């Protein structure tokens, strides 16, 4: 008798054992999906982790259906998930839940609808499939449980429809970046590799079915014309060339003379490489760094590539990628936010063409499943290039793709805090996870940054990482001159307009006069920071969260940046009835409006979360700026990241103080990184740029470090602080958040848990305390911080921690509270 241990997408620890029916015993393998019943009625797809003959002590249910004929998850992935669950104190089921594209983990609760992007007329459906499709047509969205009535046979029908792209998961929240699919055709490999066979076929068709022969010839002509390896031909191209080619295409496909497939149309046209990575000529310093990385020993120790902005880190990555592909291995290139990839994608496609795939969670479901399959389709040398991706460029979720042989992982902008997943579990850090994933593959890891995180730099000092440095900008372009605008002085002399000092305005004047571009950075979106009653100082706050609402002029409303709640601005103060409320503080929207008043002729654009919601808006903003259609770009963090423009002569940092004085132990490090990164956008090609930092604290050490581009001293000062107050990298933090609707319940429960933790971890527990925002979406929050030693006992400590928490949840004298454990919180 054969049994399977199955992993289910739940927060429950462990695997669940099911009996393997005779019929599946020959075909089932670990890594395949199966349908099982869990609980009384619900059906889930789970993953077979292991097969064995150990009869369980309790009665077990049968597996109801087998979904896959080849494994979709490999052993390395299982090992990776296991490590992640153990390190971040969550379950493998939770990791699986985040790792698999939603379309691959269907359950009774999954909500599906018709895929409006697929032309259903192109497919043939059987009766069962038709029945499901017509229910969806009538009802719009339906749960899989309702569609199938709990039948695993019908669940398989739903799965087939998902594979055909006919139906989609309703989790598709964001439509930004949604890719488009087109139909493409190519010849089967036996005809492509065997010219004789192809000729015989063409002769035969020419005699018997001339129209089909014509279609074949168009495809062949197209392929020969644009270099042979570009093997797929879009359907539209064929229909353009030949009238009424639909029928012949269908027949040819049915007979197996043509292969039909879908391809994601990127916003950037897919293309053959325009150049070879061999064409990249590294500078002496770059070459030295490149060789250091290649020859570093032990071979697979992570490398921290600390290169100042514009030093050409990307060129080194390109060379490393080329080396790795030559060895027949895969490459993962991680970026903190996919929005940034537009420029990098085109640079990589320039050298590597279509083997570059892009993956991130903002893509639609179908697209993600498609990329997943293209990584599964990867085969060491000899794989068909149009079906497989050997380079993946992606955000943190691309760590989970089914790689079989990664040779290189690049973590670009490794210091970026968006590498950390905040919610839900697993709350993993993609950089640290990448380092572990690399050990599983025996891959090289390169962490790159102009402003490394204190943690990584410390690891380099401790010789856990190898430090490789680039100290010169490419072409010896000078670093920008950084000036400080002392807002106190300007305010005293009334030399300011809106939120701009005279110093900054004069610099903007000059840039505009020279037809150069300006970037203005402010880490706060919205119009005014808040609305306030000038008489009694009442400030409207969010109903559900403990924060003030932010005024957005465009919609003329007040919005909560934590939960999205919005309301109209009151016409009078609800407390003292004062008839006029005033706007206090400022955000990017206000900056944009003020600028337009000061510079009525300048072309000004704003880039922040509000202006980049719509499809392609990010791409449009960047491309307008690149083409010189924008004079001034204002925005939040987004403008600081990795963008490379040639004509920017001035960068203004509008309010450095609200970064520096943010109450967090990483605030100094973060503000240094942000300011240094945004400064790096100035004067990149042929002219020295200028940066102006507006602040009320011109003598603050962080400002001084930025002015002198003094990373080493910033690091040294931070290390002193972290050591004396016991913060990372000297300790490991674990943050435990407790949440409940009632404050009293929360206070009591968190007090009890903290007391138990103190017993287990004497002198290592802080709190419970209310965080900066103590209520979000009607839930009060309290946090307990544990500082664990960085040594061998770390794993034991984590286990102890779990035991305490589980004990607390089990025998309690209070209503249940929600507990979130965050290892290495950011
Ligand atoms: P970083 O990522 O370190 O900020 P980039 O790799 O973006 O720097 O390089 C900055 C600019 O210099 C880019 O436009 C890049 O094409 C150019 N560049 C860097 N190194 C070279 C090189 N070896 N040959 C040609 N151009 C280079
Ligand atoms: Zn009032
Ligand atoms: Zn809110």
PDB file of N, CA and C and ligand atoms in Angstrom, residues 541-549 559-566 773 775-778, ligand 3:
ATOM      1  N   UNK A 541      -8.830  62.371  11.858  1.00  0.00           N
ATOM      2  CA  UNK A 541      -8.065  61.121  11.811  1.00  0.00           C
ATOM      3  C   UNK A 541      -8.884  60.024  11.170  1.00  0.00           C
ATOM      4  N   UNK A 542      -8.219  58.903  10.898  1.00  0.00           N
ATOM      5  CA  UNK A 542      -8.919  57.765  10.298  1.00  0.00           C
ATOM      6  C   UNK A 542      -9.806  57.092  11.341  1.00  0.00           C
ATOM      7  N   UNK A 543     -10.984  56.649  10.887  1.00  0.00           N
ATOM      8  CA  UNK A 543     -11.886  55.945  11.791  1.00  0.00           C
ATOM      9  C   UNK A 543     -11.349  54.609  12.228  1.00  0.00           C
ATOM     10  N   UNK A 544     -10.537  54.007  11.364  1.00  0.00           N
ATOM     11  CA  UNK A 544     -10.130  52.628  11.607  1.00  0.00           C
ATOM     12  C   UNK A 544      -8.697  52.512  12.093  1.00  0.00           C
ATOM     13  N   UNK A 545      -7.936  53.568  11.917  1.00  0.00           N
ATOM     14  CA  UNK A 545      -6.522  53.504  12.268  1.00  0.00           C
ATOM     15  C   UNK A 545      -6.161  54.715  13.110  1.00  0.00           C
ATOM     16  N   UNK A 546      -5.077  54.575  13.834  1.00  0.00           N
ATOM     17  CA  UNK A 546      -4.650  55.665  14.675  1.00  0.00           C
ATOM     18  C   UNK A 546      -3.684  56.577  13.927  1.00  0.00           C
ATOM     19  N   UNK A 547      -4.162  57.177  12.844  1.00  0.00           N
ATOM     20  CA  UNK A 547      -3.315  58.105  12.080  1.00  0.00           C
ATOM     21  C   UNK A 547      -4.166  59.261  11.591  1.00  0.00           C
ATOM     22  N   UNK A 548      -3.498  60.375  11.274  1.00  0.00           N
ATOM     23  CA  UNK A 548      -4.238  61.484  10.682  1.00  0.00           C
ATOM     24  C   UNK A 548      -4.441  61.211   9.198  1.00  0.00           C
ATOM     25  N   UNK A 549      -5.502  61.759   8.656  1.00  0.00           N
ATOM     26  CA  UNK A 549      -5.787  61.560   7.238  1.00  0.00           C
ATOM     27  C   UNK A 549      -4.981  62.544   6.405  1.00  0.00           C
ATOM     28  N   UNK A 559      -7.522  61.020   2.933  1.00  0.00           N
ATOM     29  CA  UNK A 559      -7.351  59.586   2.788  1.00  0.00           C
ATOM     30  C   UNK A 559      -6.412  59.014   3.827  1.00  0.00           C
ATOM     31  N   UNK A 560      -6.698  57.776   4.229  1.00  0.00           N
ATOM     32  CA  UNK A 560      -5.825  57.080   5.158  1.00  0.00           C
ATOM     33  C   UNK A 560      -4.814  56.287   4.347  1.00  0.00           C
ATOM     34  N   UNK A 561      -3.531  56.507   4.591  1.00  0.00           N
ATOM     35  CA  UNK A 561      -2.509  55.794   3.828  1.00  0.00           C
ATOM     36  C   UNK A 561      -2.248  54.388   4.368  1.00  0.00           C
ATOM     37  N   UNK A 562      -2.948  54.033   5.446  1.00  0.00           N
ATOM     38  CA  UNK A 562      -2.787  52.683   5.993  1.00  0.00           C
ATOM     39  C   UNK A 562      -3.867  51.726   5.530  1.00  0.00           C
ATOM     40  N   UNK A 563      -5.144  52.235   5.480  1.00  0.00           N
ATOM     41  CA  UNK A 563      -6.218  51.303   5.141  1.00  0.00           C
ATOM     42  C   UNK A 563      -6.985  51.748   3.904  1.00  0.00           C
ATOM     43  N   UNK A 564      -6.701  52.943   3.392  1.00  0.00           N
ATOM     44  CA  UNK A 564      -7.376  53.383   2.183  1.00  0.00           C
ATOM     45  C   UNK A 564      -8.698  54.091   2.442  1.00  0.00           C
ATOM     46  N   UNK A 565      -9.105  54.173   3.702  1.00  0.00           N
ATOM     47  CA  UNK A 565     -10.358  54.874   4.024  1.00  0.00           C
ATOM     48  C   UNK A 565     -10.279  56.327   3.537  1.00  0.00           C
ATOM     49  N   UNK A 566     -11.412  56.830   2.998  1.00  0.00           N
ATOM     50  CA  UNK A 566     -11.385  58.234   2.598  1.00  0.00           C
ATOM     51  C   UNK A 566     -12.682  58.928   2.988  1.00  0.00           C
ATOM     52  N   UNK A 773       1.895  53.626  14.995  1.00  0.00           N
ATOM     53  CA  UNK A 773       0.485  53.599  14.602  1.00  0.00           C
ATOM     54  C   UNK A 773      -0.143  52.448  15.380  1.00  0.00           C
ATOM     55  N   UNK A 775      -3.327  51.593  15.931  1.00  0.00           N
ATOM     56  CA  UNK A 775      -4.559  50.933  15.528  1.00  0.00           C
ATOM     57  C   UNK A 775      -4.638  50.987  14.009  1.00  0.00           C
ATOM     58  N   UNK A 776      -4.829  49.849  13.374  1.00  0.00           N
ATOM     59  CA  UNK A 776      -4.982  49.795  11.924  1.00  0.00           C
ATOM     60  C   UNK A 776      -6.195  48.935  11.614  1.00  0.00           C
ATOM     61  N   UNK A 777      -7.056  49.448  10.778  1.00  0.00           N
ATOM     62  CA  UNK A 777      -8.278  48.739  10.406  1.00  0.00           C
ATOM     63  C   UNK A 777      -9.011  48.193  11.615  1.00  0.00           C
ATOM     64  N   UNK A 778      -9.206  49.056  12.580  1.00  0.00           N
ATOM     65  CA  UNK A 778      -9.989  48.738  13.779  1.00  0.00           C
ATOM     66  C   UNK A 778      -9.329  47.753  14.733  1.00  0.00           C
TER      67      UNK A 778
HETATM   68 ZN1  LIG B   3      -7.155  53.831   8.123  1.00  0.00          ZN
END
